[in-house]
Coordinates of C-alpha atoms and ligand atoms in Angstrom, one line a residue:
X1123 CA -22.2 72.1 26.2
X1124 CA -19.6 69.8 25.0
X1125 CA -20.7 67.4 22.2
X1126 CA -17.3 65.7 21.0
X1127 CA -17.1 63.2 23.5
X1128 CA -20.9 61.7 22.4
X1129 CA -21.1 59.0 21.0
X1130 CA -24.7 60.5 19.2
X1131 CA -22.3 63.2 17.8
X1132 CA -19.2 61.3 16.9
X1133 CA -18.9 59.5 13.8
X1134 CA -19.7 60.0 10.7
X1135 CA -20.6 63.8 10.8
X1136 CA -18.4 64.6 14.0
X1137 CA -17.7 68.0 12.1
X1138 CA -20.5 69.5 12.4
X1139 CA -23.2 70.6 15.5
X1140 CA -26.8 71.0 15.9
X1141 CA -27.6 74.3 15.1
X1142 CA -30.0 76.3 17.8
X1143 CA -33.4 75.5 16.4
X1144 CA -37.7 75.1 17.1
X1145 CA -39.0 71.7 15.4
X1146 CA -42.3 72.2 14.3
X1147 CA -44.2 69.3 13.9
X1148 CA -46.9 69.1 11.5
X1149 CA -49.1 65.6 12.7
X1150 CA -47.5 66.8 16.0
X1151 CA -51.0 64.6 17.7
X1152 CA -50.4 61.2 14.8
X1153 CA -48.6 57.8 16.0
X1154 CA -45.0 58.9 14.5
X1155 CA -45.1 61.7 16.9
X1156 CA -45.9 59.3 19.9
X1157 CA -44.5 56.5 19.5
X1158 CA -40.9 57.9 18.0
X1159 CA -40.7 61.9 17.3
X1160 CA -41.4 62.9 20.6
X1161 CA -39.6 60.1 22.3
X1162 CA -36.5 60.4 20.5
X1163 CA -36.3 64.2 21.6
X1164 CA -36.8 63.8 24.9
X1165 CA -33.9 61.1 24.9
X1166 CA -31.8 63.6 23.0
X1167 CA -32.4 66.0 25.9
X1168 CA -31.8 63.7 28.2
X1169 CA -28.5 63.0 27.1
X1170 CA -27.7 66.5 26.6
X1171 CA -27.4 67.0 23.0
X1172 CA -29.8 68.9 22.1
X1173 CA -28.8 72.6 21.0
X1174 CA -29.1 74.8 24.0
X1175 CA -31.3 77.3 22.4
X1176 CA -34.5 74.6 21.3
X1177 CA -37.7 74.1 21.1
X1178 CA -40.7 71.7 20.1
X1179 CA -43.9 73.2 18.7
X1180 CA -46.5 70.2 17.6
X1181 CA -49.2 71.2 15.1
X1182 CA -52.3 69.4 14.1
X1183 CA -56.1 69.1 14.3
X1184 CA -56.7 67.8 17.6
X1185 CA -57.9 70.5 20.0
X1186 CA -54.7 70.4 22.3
X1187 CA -53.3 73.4 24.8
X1188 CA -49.9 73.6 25.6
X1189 CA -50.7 71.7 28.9
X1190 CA -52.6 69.3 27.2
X1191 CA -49.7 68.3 24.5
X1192 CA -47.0 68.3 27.1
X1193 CA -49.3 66.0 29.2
X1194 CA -50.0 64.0 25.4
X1195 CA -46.1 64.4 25.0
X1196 CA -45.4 62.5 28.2
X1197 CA -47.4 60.0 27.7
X1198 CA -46.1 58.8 24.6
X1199 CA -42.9 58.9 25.7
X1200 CA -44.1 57.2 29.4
X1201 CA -45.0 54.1 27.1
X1202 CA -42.4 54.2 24.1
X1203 CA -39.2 55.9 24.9
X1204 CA -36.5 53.5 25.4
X1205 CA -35.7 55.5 29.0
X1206 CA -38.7 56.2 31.2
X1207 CA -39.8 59.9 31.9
X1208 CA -37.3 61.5 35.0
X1209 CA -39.8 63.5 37.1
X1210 CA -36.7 65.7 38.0
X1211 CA -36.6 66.4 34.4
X1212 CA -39.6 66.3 33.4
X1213 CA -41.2 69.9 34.6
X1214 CA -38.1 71.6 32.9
X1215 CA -37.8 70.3 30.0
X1216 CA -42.0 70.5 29.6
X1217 CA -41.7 73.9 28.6
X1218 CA -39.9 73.6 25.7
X1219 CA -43.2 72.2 24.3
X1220 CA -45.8 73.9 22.7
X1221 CA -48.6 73.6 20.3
X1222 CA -50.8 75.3 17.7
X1223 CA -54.3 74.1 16.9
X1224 CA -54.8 74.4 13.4
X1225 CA -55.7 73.1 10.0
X1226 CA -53.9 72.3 6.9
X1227 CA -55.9 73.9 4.5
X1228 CA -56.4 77.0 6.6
X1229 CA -54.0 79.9 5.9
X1230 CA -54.8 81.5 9.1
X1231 CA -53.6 78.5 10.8
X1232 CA -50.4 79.3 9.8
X1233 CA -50.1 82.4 10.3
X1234 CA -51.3 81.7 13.8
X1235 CA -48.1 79.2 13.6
X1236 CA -45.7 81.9 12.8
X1237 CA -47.0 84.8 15.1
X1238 CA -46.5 81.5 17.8
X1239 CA -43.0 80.6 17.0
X1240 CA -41.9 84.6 16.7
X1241 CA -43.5 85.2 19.7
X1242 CA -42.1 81.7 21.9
X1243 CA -38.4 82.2 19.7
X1244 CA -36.7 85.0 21.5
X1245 CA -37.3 83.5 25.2
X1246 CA -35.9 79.9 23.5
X1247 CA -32.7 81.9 22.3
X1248 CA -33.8 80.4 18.8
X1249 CA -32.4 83.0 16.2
X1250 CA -35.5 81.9 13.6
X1251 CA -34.0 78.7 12.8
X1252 CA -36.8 76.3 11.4
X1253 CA -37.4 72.4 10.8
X1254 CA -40.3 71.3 9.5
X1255 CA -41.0 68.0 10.2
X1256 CA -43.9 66.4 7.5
X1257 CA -45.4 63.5 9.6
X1258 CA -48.6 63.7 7.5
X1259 CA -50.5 61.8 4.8
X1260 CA -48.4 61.9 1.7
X1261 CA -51.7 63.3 -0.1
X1262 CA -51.1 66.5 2.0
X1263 CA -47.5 67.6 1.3
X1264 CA -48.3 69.9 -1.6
X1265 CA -50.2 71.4 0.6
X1266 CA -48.4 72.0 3.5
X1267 CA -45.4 73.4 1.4
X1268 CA -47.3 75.8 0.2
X1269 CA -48.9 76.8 3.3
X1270 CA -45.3 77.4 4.5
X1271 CA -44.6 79.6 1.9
X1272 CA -47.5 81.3 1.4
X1273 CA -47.2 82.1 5.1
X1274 CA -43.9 83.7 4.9
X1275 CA -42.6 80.3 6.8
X1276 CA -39.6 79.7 4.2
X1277 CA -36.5 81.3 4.4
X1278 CA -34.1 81.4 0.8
X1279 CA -31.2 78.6 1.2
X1280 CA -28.2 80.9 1.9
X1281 CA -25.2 80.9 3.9
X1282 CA -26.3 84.0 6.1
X1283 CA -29.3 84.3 7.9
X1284 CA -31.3 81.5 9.9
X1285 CA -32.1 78.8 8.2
X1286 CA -35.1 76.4 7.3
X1287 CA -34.7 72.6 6.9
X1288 CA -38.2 70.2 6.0
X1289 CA -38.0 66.9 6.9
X1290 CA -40.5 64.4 4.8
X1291 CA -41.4 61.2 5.5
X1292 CA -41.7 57.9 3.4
X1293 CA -44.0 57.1 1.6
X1294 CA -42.8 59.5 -1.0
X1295 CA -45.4 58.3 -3.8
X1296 CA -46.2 55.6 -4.5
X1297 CA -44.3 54.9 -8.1
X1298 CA -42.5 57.0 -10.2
X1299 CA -44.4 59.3 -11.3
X1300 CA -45.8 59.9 -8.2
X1301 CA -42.6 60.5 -6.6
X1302 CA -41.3 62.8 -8.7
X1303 CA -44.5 64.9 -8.3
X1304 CA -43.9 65.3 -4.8
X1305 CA -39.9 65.9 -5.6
X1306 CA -41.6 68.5 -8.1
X1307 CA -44.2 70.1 -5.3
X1308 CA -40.8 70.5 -2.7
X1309 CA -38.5 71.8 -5.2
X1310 CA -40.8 74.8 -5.7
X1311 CA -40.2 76.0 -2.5
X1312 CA -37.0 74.2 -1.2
X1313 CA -33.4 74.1 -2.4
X1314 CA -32.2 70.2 -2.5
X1315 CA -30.1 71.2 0.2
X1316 CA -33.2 72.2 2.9
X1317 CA -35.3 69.0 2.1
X1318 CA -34.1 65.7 4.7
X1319 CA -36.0 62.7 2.8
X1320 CA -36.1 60.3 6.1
X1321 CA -35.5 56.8 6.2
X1322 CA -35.0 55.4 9.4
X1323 CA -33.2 52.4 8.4
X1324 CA -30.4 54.6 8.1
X1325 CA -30.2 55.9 11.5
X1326 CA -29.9 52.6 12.7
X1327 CA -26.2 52.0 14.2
X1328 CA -26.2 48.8 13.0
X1329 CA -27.1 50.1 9.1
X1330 CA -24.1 52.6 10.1
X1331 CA -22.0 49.8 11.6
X1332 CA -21.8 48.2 7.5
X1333 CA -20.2 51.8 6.4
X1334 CA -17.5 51.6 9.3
X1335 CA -17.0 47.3 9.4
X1336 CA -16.5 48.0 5.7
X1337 CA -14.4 50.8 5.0
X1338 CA -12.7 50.5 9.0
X1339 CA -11.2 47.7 8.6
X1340 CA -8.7 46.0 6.7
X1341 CA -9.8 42.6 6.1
X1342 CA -13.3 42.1 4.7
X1343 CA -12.8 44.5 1.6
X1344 CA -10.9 42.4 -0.2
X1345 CA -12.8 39.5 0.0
X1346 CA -15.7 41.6 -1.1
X1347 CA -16.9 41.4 -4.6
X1348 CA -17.4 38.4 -6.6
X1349 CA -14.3 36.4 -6.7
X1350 CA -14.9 35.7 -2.8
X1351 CA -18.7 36.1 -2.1
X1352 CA -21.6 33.3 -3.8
X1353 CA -24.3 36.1 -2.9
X1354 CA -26.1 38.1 -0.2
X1355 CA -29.3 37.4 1.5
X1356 CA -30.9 40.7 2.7
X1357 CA -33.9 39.4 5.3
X1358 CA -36.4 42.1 7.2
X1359 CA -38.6 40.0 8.8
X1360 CA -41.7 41.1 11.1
X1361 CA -43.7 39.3 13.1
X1362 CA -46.5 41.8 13.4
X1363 CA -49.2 42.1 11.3
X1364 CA -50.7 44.7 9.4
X1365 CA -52.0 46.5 12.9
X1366 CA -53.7 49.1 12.8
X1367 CA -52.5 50.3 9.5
X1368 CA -54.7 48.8 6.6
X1369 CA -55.3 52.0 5.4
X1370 CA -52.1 52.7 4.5
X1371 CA -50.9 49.5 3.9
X1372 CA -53.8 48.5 1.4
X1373 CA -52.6 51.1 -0.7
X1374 CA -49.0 50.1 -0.2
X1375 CA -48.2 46.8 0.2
X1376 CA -44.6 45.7 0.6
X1377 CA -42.4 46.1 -2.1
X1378 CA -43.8 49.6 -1.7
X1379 CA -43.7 49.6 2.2
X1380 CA -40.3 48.1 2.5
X1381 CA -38.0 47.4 -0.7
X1382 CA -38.7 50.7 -2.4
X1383 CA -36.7 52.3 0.8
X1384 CA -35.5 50.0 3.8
X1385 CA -33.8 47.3 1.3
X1386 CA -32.9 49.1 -1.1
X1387 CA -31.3 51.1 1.1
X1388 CA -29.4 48.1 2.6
X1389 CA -28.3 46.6 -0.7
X1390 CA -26.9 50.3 -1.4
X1391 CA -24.8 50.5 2.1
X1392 CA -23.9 46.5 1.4
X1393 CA -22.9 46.7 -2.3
X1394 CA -21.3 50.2 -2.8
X1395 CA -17.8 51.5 -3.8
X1396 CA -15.5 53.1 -1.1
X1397 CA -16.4 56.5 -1.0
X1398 CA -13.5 59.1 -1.3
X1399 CA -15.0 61.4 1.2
X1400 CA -17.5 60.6 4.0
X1401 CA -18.9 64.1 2.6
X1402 CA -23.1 63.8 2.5
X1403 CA -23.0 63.9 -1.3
X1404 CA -20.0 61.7 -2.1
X1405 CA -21.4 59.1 0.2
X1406 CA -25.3 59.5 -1.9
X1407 CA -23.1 59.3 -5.1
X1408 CA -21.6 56.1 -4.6
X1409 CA -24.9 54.6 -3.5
X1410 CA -27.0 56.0 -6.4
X1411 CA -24.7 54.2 -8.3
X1412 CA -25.8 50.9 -6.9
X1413 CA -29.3 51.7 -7.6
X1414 CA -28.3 52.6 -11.3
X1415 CA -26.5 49.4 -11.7
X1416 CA -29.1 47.5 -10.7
X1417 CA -30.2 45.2 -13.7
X1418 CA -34.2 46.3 -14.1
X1419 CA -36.3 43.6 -13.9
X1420 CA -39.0 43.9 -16.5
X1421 CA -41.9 42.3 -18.2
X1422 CA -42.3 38.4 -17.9
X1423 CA -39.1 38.3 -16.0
X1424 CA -41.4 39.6 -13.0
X1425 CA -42.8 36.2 -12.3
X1426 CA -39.4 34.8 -12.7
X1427 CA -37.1 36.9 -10.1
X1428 CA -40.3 38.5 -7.4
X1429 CA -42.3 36.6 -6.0
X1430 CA -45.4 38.2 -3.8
X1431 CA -47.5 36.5 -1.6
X1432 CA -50.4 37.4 1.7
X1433 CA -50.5 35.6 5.2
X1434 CA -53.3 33.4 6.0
X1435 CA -54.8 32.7 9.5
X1436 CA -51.8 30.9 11.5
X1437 CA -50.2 31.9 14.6
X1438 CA -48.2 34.7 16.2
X1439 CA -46.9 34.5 19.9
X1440 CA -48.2 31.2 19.7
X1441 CA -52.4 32.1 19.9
X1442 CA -54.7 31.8 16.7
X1443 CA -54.1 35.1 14.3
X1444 CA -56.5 36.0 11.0
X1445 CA -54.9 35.9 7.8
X1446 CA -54.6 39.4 6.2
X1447 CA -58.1 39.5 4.3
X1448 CA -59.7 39.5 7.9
X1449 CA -57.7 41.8 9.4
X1450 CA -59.2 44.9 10.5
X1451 CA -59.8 47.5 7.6
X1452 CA -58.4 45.3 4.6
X1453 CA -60.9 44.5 1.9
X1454 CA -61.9 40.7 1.7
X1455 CA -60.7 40.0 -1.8
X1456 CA -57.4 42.0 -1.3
X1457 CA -54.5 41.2 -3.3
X1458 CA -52.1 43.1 -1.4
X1459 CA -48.7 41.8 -0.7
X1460 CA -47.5 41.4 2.7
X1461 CA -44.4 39.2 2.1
X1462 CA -41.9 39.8 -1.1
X1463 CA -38.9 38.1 -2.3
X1464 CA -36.4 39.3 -5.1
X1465 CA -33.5 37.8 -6.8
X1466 CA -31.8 40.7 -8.2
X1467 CA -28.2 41.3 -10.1
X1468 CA -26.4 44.7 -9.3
X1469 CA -24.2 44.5 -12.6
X1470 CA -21.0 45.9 -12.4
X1471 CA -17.4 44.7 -12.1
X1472 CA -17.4 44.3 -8.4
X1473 CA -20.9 42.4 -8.3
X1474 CA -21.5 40.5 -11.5
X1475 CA -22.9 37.1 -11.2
X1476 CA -23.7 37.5 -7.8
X1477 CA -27.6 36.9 -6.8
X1478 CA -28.8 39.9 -4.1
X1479 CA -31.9 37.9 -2.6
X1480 CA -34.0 40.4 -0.9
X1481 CA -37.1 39.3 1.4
X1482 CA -39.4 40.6 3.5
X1483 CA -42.4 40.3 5.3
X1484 CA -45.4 40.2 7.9
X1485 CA -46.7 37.8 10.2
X1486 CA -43.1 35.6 9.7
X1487 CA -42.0 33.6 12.6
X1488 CA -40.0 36.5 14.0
X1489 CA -38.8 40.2 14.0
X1490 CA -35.5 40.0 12.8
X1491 CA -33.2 41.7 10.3
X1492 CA -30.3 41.0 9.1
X1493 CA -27.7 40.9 6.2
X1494 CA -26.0 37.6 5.4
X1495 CA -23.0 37.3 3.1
X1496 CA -22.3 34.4 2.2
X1497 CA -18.6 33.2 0.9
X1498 CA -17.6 30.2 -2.0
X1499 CA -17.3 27.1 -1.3
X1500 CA -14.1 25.4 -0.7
X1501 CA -12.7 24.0 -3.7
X1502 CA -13.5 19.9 -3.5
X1503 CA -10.6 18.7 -2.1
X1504 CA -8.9 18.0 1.3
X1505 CA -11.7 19.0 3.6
X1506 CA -14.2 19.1 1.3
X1507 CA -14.3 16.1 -0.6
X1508 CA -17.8 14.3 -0.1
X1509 CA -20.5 16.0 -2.5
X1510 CA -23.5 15.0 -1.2
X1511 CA -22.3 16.6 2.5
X1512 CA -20.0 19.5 1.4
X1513 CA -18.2 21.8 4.1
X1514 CA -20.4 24.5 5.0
X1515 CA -20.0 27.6 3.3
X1516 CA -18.5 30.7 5.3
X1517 CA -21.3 33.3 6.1
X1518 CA -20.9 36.9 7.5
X1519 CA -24.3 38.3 9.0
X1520 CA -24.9 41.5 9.8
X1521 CA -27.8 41.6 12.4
X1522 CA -29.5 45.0 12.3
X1523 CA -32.3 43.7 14.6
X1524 CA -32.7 42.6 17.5
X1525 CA -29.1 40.8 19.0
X1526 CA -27.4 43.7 17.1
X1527 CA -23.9 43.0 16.1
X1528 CA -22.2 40.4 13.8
X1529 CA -21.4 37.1 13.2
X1530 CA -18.6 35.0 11.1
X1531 CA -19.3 31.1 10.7
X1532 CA -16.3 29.3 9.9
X1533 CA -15.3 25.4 9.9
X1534 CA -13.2 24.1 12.9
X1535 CA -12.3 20.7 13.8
X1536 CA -13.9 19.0 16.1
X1537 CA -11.8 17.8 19.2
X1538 CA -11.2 14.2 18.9
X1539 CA -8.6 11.8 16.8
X1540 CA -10.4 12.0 13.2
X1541 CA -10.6 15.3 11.3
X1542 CA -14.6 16.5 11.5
X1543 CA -15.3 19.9 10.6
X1544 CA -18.2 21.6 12.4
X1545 CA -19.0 24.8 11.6
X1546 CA -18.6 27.7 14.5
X1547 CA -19.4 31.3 14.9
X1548 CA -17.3 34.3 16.1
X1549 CA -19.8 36.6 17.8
X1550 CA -19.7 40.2 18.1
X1551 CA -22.8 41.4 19.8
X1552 CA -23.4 45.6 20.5
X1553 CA -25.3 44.7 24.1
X1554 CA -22.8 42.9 25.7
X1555 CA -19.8 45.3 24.0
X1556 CA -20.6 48.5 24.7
X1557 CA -23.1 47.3 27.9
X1558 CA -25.2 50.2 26.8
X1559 CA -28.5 50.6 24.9
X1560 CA -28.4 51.7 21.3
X1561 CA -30.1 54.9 20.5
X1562 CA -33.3 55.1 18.5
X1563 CA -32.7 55.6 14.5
X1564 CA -34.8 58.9 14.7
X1565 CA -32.4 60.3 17.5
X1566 CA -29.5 60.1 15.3
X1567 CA -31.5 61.2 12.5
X1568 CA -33.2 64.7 14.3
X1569 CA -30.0 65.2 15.7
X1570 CA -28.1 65.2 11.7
X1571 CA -31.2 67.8 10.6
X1572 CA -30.5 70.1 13.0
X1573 CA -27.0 69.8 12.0
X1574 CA -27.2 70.1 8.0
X1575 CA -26.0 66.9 7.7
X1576 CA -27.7 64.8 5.0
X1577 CA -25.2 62.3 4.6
X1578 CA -27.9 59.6 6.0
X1579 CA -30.8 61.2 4.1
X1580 CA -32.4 60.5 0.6
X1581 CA -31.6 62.5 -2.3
X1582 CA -33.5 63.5 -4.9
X1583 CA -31.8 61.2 -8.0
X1584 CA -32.0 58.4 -5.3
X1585 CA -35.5 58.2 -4.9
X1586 CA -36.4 58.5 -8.3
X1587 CA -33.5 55.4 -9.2
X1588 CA -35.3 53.1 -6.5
X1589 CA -38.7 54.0 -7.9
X1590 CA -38.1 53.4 -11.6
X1591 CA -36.3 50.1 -10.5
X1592 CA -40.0 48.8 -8.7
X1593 CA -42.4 50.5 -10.8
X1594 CA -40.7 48.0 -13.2
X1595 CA -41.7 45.4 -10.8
X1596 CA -45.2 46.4 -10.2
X1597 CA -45.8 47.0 -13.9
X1598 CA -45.3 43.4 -14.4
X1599 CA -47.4 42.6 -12.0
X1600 CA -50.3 44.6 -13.4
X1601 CA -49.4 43.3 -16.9
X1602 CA -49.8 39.5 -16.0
X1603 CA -53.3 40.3 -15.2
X1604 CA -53.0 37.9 -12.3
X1605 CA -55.0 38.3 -9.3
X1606 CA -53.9 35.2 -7.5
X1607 CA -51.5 35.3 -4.9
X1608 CA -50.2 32.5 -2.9
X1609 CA -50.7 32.2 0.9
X1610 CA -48.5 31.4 3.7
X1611 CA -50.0 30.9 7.1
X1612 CA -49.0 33.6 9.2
X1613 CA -46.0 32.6 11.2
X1614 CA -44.3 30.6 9.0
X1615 CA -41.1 31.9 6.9
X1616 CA -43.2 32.7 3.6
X1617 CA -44.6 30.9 0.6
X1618 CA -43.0 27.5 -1.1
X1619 CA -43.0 29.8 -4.3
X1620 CA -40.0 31.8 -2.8
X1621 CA -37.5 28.8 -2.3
X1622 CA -37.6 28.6 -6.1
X1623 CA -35.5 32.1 -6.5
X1624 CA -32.9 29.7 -4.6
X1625 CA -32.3 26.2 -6.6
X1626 CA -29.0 26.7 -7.8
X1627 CA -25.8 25.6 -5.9
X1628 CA -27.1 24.3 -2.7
X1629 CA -28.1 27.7 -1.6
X1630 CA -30.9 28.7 0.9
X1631 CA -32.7 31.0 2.9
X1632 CA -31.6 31.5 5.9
X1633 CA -33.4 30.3 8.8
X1634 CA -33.3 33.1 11.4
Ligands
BG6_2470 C1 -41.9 51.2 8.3 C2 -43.0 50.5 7.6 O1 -41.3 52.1 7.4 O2 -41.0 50.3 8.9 C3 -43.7 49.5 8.6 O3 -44.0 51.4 7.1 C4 -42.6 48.6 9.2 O4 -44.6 48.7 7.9 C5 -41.5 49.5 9.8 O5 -43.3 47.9 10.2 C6 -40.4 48.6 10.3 O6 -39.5 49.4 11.0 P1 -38.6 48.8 12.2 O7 -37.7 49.9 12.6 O8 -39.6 48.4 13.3 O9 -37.9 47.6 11.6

């Protein structure tokens, strides 16, 4: 199989391969597995980029066969893969699918997993090569990992030898301390180097798009830092509602849900230094250091730079929706957060004085994400001379989602005998590019594990620098005592509160 000429292996970790492997999937039967695990393998089969020698084994509770998973398998992917199942396929690459009915807390289960695996690995042409995928409850990791090991499921981190990689899932805690129990609880049993910390806003061509429209090309990086740029507007907007989540969301809400990871995350790929080597741990470097320049925003100044807020009843796809204290699951007086805004400083000599605004929410008009950098004004002369209607400002948006590309508004004149300036947009969209259809950030991201390449993975340090930056934030919150939260009827761009973040110099958010 020839891989160079893919555009799912080319890029940023073109050196190396996916290694011959089995994926085991622990929550093999949850929604992760359905709606994107299994989907995003069969797509990386189907464009033939999977290691030759590979195999799937799903694990869980529910009482499935191997028929019956394949058959579970093929449904999900029937209803969420972005190509539909090929028939021709289909019966061929079935059998690389198997399962083992067991239980978490049961040893035997495991056991039962490995005598499966060492029994199925030899007809695969897998040489014992292992990644554990974690799409379970964060409450169960501990126990997992040390299933695995007690099992005999682990092998050492070495050079030789086949390896095993785990693959965990956000949320990793849920503040600080937390998180660094569970960093604690892997790093009993893994080496730093076998643990992939997923988040799949980084498998997202677009995300990758700001490494290369940064550092592979010549004319935005010197316009980037603060002599050139006012600030940056970071927006992940959703228009669904809490779904059928609200028992994980309750708990989470969504500086935990979404800033803790997704945006921080952006602001990292948006704000850091040139890397000197797209190595996995120079690029991690350079973004922990956006994280540990980040000025922490403590105490009183809470209220000041976040605001929170819920969704009331309004509308969605234009019919009646509840507002989130009537949704399905949530408790009645909840004060959870489903929409957050920051204004937040990353101090150093690139970025001082710039405002980052961060937002997010659910229930907002849209789904759209999308990174906007906005330029200085024009100095108030020639063109720009009337105050009360000054020349719009250049922007540069990044679109992660949907309409993927990017966009540069600049003033033109308008055709006619008097000088009008009317601001335009140069348009770069992926869709009608490339003609083809992006693939899914987990395909990318599978696809890097099986090739030992963490360069789009969390480390260690990182997690632990975004979660002492937002404890911060939620220890103000629990120190004001307050238990009000403002409302914003659900399809509408958020509460009044957040447009106060935004009073100085004209500036705004965005309206997507
Ligand atoms: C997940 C959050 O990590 O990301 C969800 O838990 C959110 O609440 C989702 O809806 C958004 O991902 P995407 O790829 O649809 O933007």
């Amino acid at each position: 199989m020839t891989l160079q000429t893919n555009p799912l292996t080319a890029g940023l970790s073109d050196a190396l391969f996916p290694q011959p492997c089995s994926l085991v999937i622990f929550g093999g039967s949850g929604d992760l597995s359905k709606r994107k695990l299994l989907p995003a393998v069969y797509n990386l089969a189907l464009d033939g980029v999977l290691p030759t020698n590979f195999d799937v084994v799903g694990f869980s509770m529910n009482d499935f066969t191997d028929e019956s998973y394949r058959a579970f398998a093929k449904e999900g992917i029937d209803k969420y893969s972005r190509r539909p199942v090929d028939p021709a396929h289909w019966a061929d690459y079935e059998r690389s699918l198997s399962y083992v009915h067991g239980s978490f807390s049961d040893p035997a289960s495991f056991q039962r997993l490995k005598a499966k695996l060492d029994e199925i690995e030899p007809g695969f042409g897998v040489p014992g090569n292992r990644v554990f995928y974690l799409a379970i409850p964060p409450s169960l990791i501990e126990l997992v990992v040390n299933q695995l090991q007690a099992a005999g499921l682990v092998s050492p981190a070495a050079k030789d030898g086949p390896f095993t990689r785990i693959i965990v899932e956000k949320p990793i805690g849920r503040d600080l301390e937390s998180a660094q129990k569970v960093n604690a609880t892997l790093a009993k049993v893994f080496d730093e180097s076998q643990i992939f910390r997923i988040d799949h806003y980084l498998g997202k061509e677009t995300v990758q798009n700001i490494f290369v429209m940064r550092f592979g090309n010549a004319i935005f990086e010197p316009l980037w830092n603060n002599h050139f740029i006012d600030h940056v507007q970071i927006t992940v907007a959703e228009e669904e509602g809490v779904g059928t989540r609200a028992g994980y969301y309750e708990e989470a809400g969504a500086l935990r849900d979404m800033v803790q990871n997704h945006i921080l995350q952006l602001l990292c790929v948006t704000a850091m230094e040139a890397p000197w080597a797209n190595s996995a741990d120079v690029v991690r470097d350079y973004k922990l250091a956006v994280l540990n320049c980040l000025r922490p925003i403590t105490g009183k100044d809470v209220e000041k730079f976040v605001v929170r807020a819920q969704y009331g009843p309004g509308f969605a796809h234009g019919v009646d929706v509840p507002g989130y204290r009537r949704e399905e699951g949530v408790k009645p007086d909840s004060t959870t957060e489903t929409y957050v805004a920051i204004k937040c400083y990353v101090d150093n000599w690139r970025w001082a004085g710039v405002p980052f605004y961060l937002r997010t929410g659910k229930r907002l008009p849209k789904r759209a994400s999308e990174i906007a950098v906005q330029f200085k004004h024009v100095p108030e002369v020639l063109f720009n001379l009337n105050p009360e209607r000054p020349l719009e400002p250049n922007v540069l948006t990044l679109r992660i989602q949907p309409d993927e590309g990017l966009a540069l508004r600049i003033g033109a004149k308008l055709p006619g005998p008097k000088v009008r300036i009317y601001p335009v947009k140069m348009d770069f969209r992926y869709g009608t590019t490339f003609g083809e259809q992006s693939p899914e950030a987990y395909e990318r991201l599978l696809l890097d594990v099986m090739a030992g390449d963490a360069t789009l993975f969390m480390r260690r340090d990182a997690v632990d620098a975004s979660w002492r930056w937002v404890t911060n934030i939620l220890k103000g919150w629990k120190e004001s005592g307050s238990r009000w939260l403002p409302e914003y009827p659900a399809g509408t761009w958020g509460p009044l509160e957040a447009e106060k973040l935004m009073t100085e110099r004209n500036r705004a958010w965005r309206t997507l």
